[in-house]
PDB file of C-alpha atoms in Angstrom:
ATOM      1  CA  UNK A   1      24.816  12.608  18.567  1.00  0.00           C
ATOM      2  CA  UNK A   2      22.097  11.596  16.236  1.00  0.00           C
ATOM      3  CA  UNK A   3      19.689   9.600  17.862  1.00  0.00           C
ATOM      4  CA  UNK A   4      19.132   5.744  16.244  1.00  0.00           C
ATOM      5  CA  UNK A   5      16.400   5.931  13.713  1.00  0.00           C
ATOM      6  CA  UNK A   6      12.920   4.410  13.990  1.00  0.00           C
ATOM      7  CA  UNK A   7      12.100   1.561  11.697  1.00  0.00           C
ATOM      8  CA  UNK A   8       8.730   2.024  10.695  1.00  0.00           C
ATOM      9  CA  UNK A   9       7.259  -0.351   8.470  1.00  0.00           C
ATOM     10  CA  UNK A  10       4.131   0.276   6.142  1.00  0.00           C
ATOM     11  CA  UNK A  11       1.959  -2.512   5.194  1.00  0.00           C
ATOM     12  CA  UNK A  12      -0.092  -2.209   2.065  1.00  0.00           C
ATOM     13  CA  UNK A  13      -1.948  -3.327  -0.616  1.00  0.00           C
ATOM     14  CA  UNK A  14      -2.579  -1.255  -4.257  1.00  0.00           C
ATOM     15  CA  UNK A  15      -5.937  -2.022  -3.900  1.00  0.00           C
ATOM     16  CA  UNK A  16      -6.484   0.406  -1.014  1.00  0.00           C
ATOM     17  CA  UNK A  17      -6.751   4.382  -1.944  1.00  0.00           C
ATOM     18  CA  UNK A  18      -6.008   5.170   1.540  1.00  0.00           C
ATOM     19  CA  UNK A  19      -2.895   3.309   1.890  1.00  0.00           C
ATOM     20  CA  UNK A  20      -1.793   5.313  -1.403  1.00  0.00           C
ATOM     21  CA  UNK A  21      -2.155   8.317   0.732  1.00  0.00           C
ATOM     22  CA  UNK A  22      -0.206   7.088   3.477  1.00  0.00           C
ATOM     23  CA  UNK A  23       2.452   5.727   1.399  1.00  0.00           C
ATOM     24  CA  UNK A  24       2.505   8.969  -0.536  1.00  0.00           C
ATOM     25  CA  UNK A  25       2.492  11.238   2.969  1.00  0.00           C
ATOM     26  CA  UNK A  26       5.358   8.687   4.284  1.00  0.00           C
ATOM     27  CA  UNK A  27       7.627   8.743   1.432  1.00  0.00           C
ATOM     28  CA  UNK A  28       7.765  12.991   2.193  1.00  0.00           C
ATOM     29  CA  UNK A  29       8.807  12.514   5.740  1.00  0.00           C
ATOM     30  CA  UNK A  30      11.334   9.727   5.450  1.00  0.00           C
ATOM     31  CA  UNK A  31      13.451  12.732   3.969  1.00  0.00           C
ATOM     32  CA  UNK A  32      12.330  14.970   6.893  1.00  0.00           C
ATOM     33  CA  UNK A  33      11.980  12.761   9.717  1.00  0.00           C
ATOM     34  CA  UNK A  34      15.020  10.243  11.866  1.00  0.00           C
ATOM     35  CA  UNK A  35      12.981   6.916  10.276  1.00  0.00           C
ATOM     36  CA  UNK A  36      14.367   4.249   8.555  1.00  0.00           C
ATOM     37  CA  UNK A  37      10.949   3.352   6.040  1.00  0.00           C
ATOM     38  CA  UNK A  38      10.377   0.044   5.250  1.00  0.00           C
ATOM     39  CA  UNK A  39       7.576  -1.366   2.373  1.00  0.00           C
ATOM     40  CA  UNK A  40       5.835  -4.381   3.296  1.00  0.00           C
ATOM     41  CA  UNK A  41       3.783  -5.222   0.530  1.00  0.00           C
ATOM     42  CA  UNK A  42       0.869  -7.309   2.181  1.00  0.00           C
ATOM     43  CA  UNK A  43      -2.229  -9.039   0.931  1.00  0.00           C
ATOM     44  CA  UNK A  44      -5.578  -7.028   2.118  1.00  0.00           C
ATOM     45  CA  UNK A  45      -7.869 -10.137   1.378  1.00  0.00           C
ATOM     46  CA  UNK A  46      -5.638 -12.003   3.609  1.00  0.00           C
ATOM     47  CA  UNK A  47      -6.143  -9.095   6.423  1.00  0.00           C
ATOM     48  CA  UNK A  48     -10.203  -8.993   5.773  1.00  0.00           C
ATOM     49  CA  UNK A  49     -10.420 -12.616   6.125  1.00  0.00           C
ATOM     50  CA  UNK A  50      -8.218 -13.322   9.024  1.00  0.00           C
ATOM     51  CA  UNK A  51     -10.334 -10.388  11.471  1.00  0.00           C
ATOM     52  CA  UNK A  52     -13.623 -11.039   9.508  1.00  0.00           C
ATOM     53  CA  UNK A  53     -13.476  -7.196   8.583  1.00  0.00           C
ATOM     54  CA  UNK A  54     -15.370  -6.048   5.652  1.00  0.00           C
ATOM     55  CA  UNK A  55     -14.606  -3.550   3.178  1.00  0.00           C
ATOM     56  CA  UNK A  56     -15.634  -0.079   3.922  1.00  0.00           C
ATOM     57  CA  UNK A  57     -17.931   0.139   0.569  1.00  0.00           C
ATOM     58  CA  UNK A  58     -20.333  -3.119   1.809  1.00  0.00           C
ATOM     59  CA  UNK A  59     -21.907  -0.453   3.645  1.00  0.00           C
ATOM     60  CA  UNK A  60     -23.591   2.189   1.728  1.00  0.00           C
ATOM     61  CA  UNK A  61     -23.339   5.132   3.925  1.00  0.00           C
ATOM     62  CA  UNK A  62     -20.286   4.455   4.838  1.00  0.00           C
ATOM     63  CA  UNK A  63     -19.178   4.206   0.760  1.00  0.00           C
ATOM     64  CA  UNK A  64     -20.808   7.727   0.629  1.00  0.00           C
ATOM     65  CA  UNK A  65     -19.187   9.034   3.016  1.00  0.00           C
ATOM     66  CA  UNK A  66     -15.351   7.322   1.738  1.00  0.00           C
ATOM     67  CA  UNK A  67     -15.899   8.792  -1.672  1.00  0.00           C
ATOM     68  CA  UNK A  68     -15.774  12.463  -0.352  1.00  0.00           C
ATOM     69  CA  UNK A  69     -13.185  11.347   2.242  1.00  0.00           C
ATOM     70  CA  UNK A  70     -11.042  10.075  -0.211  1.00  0.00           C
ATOM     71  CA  UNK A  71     -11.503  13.039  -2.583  1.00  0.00           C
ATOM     72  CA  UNK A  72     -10.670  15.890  -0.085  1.00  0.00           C
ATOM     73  CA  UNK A  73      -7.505  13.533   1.214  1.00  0.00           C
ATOM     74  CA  UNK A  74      -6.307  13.403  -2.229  1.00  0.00           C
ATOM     75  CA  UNK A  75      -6.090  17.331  -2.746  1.00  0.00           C
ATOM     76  CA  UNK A  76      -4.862  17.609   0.846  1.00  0.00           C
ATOM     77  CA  UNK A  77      -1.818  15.336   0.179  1.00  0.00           C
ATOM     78  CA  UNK A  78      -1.757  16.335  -3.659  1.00  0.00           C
ATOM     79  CA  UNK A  79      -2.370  12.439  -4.542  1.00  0.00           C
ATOM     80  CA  UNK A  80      -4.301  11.600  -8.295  1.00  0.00           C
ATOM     81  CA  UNK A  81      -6.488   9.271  -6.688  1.00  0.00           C
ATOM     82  CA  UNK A  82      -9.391   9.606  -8.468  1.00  0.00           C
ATOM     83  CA  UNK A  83     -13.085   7.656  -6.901  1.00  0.00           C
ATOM     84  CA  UNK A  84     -16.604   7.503  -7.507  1.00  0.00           C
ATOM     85  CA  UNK A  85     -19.161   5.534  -6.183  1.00  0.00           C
ATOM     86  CA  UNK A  86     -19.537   3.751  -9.389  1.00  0.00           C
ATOM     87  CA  UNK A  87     -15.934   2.402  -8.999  1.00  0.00           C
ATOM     88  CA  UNK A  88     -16.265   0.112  -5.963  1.00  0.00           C
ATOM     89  CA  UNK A  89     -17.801  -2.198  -8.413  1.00  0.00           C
ATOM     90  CA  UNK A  90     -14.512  -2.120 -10.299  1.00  0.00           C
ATOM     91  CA  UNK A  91     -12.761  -2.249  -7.501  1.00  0.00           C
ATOM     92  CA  UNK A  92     -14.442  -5.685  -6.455  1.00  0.00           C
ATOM     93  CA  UNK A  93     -14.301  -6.894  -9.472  1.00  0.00           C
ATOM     94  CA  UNK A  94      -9.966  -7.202  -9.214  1.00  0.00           C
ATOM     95  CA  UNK A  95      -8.246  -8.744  -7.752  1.00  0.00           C
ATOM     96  CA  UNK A  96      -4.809  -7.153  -6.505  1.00  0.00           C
ATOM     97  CA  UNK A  97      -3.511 -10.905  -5.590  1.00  0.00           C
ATOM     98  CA  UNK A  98      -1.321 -10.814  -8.513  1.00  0.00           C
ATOM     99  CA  UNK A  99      -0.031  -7.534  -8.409  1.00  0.00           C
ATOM    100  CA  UNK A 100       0.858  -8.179  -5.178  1.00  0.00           C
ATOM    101  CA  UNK A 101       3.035 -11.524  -5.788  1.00  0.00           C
ATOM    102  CA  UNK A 102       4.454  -8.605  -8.712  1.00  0.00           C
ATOM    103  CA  UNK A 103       4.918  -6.428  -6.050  1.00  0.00           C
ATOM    104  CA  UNK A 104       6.859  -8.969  -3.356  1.00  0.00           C
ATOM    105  CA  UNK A 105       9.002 -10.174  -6.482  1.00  0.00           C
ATOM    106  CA  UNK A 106      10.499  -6.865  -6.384  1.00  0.00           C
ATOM    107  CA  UNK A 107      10.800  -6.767  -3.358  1.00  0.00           C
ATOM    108  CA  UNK A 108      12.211  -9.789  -2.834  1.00  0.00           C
ATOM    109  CA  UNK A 109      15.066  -9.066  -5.544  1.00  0.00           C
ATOM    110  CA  UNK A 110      14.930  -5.378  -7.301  1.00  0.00           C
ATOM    111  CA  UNK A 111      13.876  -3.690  -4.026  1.00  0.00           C
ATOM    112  CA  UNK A 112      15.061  -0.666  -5.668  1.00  0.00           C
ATOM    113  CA  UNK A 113      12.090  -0.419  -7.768  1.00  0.00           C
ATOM    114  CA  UNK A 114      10.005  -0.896  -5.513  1.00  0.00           C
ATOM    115  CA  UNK A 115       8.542   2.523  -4.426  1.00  0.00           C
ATOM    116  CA  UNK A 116       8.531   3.615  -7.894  1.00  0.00           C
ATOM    117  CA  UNK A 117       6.824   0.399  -8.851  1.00  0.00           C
ATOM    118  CA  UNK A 118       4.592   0.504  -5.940  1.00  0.00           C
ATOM    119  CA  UNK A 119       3.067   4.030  -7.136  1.00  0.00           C
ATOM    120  CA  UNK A 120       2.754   3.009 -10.813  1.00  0.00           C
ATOM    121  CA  UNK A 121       0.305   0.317  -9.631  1.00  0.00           C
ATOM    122  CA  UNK A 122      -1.523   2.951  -7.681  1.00  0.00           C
ATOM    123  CA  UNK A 123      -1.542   5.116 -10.517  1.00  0.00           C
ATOM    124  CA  UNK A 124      -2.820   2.614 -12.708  1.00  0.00           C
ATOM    125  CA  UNK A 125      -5.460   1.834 -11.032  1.00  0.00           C
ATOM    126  CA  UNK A 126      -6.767   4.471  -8.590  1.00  0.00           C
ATOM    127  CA  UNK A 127      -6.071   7.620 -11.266  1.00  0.00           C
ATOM    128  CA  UNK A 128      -6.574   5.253 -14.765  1.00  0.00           C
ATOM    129  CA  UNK A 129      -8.942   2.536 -13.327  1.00  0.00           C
ATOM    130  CA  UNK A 130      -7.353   0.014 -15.570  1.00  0.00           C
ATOM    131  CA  UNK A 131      -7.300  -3.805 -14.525  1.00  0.00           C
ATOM    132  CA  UNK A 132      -4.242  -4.316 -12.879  1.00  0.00           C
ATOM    133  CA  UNK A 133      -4.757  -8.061 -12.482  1.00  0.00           C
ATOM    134  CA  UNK A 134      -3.606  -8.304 -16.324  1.00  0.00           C
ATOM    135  CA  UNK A 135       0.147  -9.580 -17.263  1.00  0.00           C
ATOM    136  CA  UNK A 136       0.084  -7.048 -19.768  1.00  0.00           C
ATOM    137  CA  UNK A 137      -0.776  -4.231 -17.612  1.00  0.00           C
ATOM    138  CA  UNK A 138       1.504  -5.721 -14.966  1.00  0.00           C
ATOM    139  CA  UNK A 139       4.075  -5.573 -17.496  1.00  0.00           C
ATOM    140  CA  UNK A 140       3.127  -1.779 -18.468  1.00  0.00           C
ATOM    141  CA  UNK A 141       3.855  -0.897 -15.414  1.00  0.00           C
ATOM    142  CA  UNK A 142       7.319  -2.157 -14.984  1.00  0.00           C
ATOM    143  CA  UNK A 143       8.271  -0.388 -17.892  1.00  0.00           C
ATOM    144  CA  UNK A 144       7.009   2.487 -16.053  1.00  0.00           C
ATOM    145  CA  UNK A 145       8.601   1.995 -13.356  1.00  0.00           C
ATOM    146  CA  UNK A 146      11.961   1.851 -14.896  1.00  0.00           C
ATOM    147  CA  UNK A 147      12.398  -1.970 -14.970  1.00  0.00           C
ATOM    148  CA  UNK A 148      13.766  -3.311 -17.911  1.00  0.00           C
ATOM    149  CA  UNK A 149      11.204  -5.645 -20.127  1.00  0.00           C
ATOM    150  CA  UNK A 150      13.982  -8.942 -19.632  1.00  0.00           C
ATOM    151  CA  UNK A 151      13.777  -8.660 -15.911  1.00  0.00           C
ATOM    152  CA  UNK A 152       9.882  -7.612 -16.149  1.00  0.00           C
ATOM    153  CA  UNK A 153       9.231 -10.894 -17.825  1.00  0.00           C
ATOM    154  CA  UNK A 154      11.516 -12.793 -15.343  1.00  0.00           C
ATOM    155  CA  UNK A 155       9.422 -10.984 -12.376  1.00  0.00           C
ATOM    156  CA  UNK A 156       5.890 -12.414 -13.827  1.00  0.00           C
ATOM    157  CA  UNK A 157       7.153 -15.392 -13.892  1.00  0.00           C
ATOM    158  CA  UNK A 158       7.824 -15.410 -10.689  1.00  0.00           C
ATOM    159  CA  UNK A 159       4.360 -14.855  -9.129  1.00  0.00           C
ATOM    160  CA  UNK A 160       3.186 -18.207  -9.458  1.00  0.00           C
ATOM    161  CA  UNK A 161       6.510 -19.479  -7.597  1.00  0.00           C
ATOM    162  CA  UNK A 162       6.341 -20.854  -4.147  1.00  0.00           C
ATOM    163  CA  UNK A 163       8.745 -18.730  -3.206  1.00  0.00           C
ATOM    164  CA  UNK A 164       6.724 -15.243  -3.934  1.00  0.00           C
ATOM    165  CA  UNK A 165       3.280 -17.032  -2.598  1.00  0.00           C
ATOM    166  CA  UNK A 166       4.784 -17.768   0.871  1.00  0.00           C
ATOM    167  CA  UNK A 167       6.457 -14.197   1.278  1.00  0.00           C
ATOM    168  CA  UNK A 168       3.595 -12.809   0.694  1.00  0.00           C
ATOM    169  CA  UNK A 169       1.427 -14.579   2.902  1.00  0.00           C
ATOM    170  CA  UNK A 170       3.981 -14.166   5.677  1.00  0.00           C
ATOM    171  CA  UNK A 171       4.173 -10.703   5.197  1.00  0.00           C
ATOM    172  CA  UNK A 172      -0.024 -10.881   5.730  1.00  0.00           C
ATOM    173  CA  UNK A 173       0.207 -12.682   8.641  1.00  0.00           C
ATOM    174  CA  UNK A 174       3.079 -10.661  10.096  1.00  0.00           C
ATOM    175  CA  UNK A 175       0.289  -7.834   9.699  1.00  0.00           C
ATOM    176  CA  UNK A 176      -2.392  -9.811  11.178  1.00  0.00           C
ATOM    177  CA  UNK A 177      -0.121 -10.388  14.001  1.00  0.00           C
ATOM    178  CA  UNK A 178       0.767  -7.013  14.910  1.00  0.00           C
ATOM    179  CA  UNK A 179      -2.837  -6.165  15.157  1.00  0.00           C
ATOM    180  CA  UNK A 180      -3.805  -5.160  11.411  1.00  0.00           C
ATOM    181  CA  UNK A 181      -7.425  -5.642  10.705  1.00  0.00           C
ATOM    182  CA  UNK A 182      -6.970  -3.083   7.415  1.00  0.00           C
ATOM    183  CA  UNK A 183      -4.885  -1.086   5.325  1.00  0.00           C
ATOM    184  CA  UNK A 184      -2.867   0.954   5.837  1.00  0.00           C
ATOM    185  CA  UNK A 185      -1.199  -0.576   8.608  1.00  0.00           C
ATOM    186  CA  UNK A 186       1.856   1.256   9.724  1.00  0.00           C
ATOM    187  CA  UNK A 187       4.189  -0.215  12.659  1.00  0.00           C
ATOM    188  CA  UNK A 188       6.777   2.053  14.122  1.00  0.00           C
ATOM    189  CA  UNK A 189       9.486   0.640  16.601  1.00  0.00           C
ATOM    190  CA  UNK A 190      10.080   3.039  19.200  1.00  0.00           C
ATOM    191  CA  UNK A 191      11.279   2.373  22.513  1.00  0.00           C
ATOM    192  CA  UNK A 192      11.470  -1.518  22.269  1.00  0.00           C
ATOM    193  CA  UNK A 193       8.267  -2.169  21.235  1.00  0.00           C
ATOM    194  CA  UNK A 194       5.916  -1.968  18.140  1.00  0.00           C
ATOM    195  CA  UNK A 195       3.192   0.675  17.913  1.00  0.00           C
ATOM    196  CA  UNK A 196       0.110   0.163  15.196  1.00  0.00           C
ATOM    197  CA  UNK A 197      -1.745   3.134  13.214  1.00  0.00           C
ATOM    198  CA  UNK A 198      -4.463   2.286  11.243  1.00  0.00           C
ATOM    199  CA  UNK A 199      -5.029   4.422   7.867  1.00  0.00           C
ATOM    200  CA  UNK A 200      -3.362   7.763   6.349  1.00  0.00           C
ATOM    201  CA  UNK A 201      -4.812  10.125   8.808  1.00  0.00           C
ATOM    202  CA  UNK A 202      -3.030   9.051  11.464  1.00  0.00           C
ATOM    203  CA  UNK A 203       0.099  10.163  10.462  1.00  0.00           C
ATOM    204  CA  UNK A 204       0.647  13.404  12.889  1.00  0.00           C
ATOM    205  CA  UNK A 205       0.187  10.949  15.760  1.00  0.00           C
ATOM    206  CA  UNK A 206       2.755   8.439  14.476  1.00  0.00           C
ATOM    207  CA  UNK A 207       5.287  11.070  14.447  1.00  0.00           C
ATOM    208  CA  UNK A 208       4.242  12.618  18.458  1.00  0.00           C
ATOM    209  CA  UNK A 209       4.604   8.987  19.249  1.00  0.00           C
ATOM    210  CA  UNK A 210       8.296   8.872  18.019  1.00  0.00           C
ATOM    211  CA  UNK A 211       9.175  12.169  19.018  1.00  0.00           C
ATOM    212  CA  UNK A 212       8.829  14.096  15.328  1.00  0.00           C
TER     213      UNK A 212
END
């Protein structure tokens, strides 16, 4: 008999290269491995200012060192992510806050678009550096993602709803809660309980912990 499948659930936010990678790396195994994947489109602001964590790039050696990190990770796992130092300024200079509430609206009631819609973001904005933070470019990639241009106009509309803000933030906290102080934050339930890995390279460990 097959044994059950382990939910594993991936917080993330588009903002985050590394959680690209891990979503990328985790959308191959759910094919190959007994798990049951599950998006949870989180807010990484949220996370930072909950644990009073800082992004990596505050601290210039370390934002030399992520740059090369990220590069050689992204021809590892075959993932466009493209990053220079000069982009962290670009990069905290958006804000992903909207195309998160984008993000949770799909989730909330086209989850079927959401790991193609997920990926466009990335894409957008890690390989074309574009501001994703623009209706218009929210709305681009919709259409990219396969969603029709009625329903993409229904699902910006819905970011400023209650509804959107307060699934989002619970899906923050739930992070917070589980003991995210970053992103990626990737919970597998094995054996009754929940088990935390931080960031893409821990991936080979997730899957000794649940017997892959």
């Amino acid at each position: 008999a097959r044994m059950a499948r382990t939910l594993v659930e991936l917080f993330y936010d588009v903002v985050s290269p590394y959680s690209w990678l891990g979503f990328e790396v985790l959308c191959r195994y759910q094919h190959i491995w007994n798990i049951d994947l599950c998006f949870r489109p989180a807010f990484l602001g949220g996370i930072m200012q909950a644990t009073g964590n800082k992004p990596p790039a505050m601290l210039p050696k370390r934002a030399e060192y992520m740059v090369k990190d990220v590069k050689r990770m992204a021809k590892y796992y075959q993932v466009p992510v493209k990053i220079s130092e000069d982009d962290f300024q670009h990069v905290f200079g958006t804000s992903t806050l909207g195309a998160m509430r984008f993000i949770t609206a799909v989730d909330m009631t086209q989850p079927q678009y959401l790991e193609p819609l997920s990926r466009e973001f990335w894409l957008r904005f890690w390989s074309q550096h574009e501001d994703i933070s623009q209706p218009e470019n929210m709305l681009a990639v919709a259409g990219q993602a396969g969603v029709s241009s009625e329903l993409a106009q229904k699902l910006l509309e819905m970011i400023s709803s209650p509804a959107v803000k307060n699934r989002l933030k619970e899906t923050t906290e739930e992070a917070i809660k589980y003991g995210a102080f970053g992103m990626p934050a990737v919970v597998a339930h094995f054996n009754g309980e929940p088990h935390l890995f931080f960031g893409s390279d821990r991936l080979e460990l997730l899957g000794s912990v649940i017997g892959e």
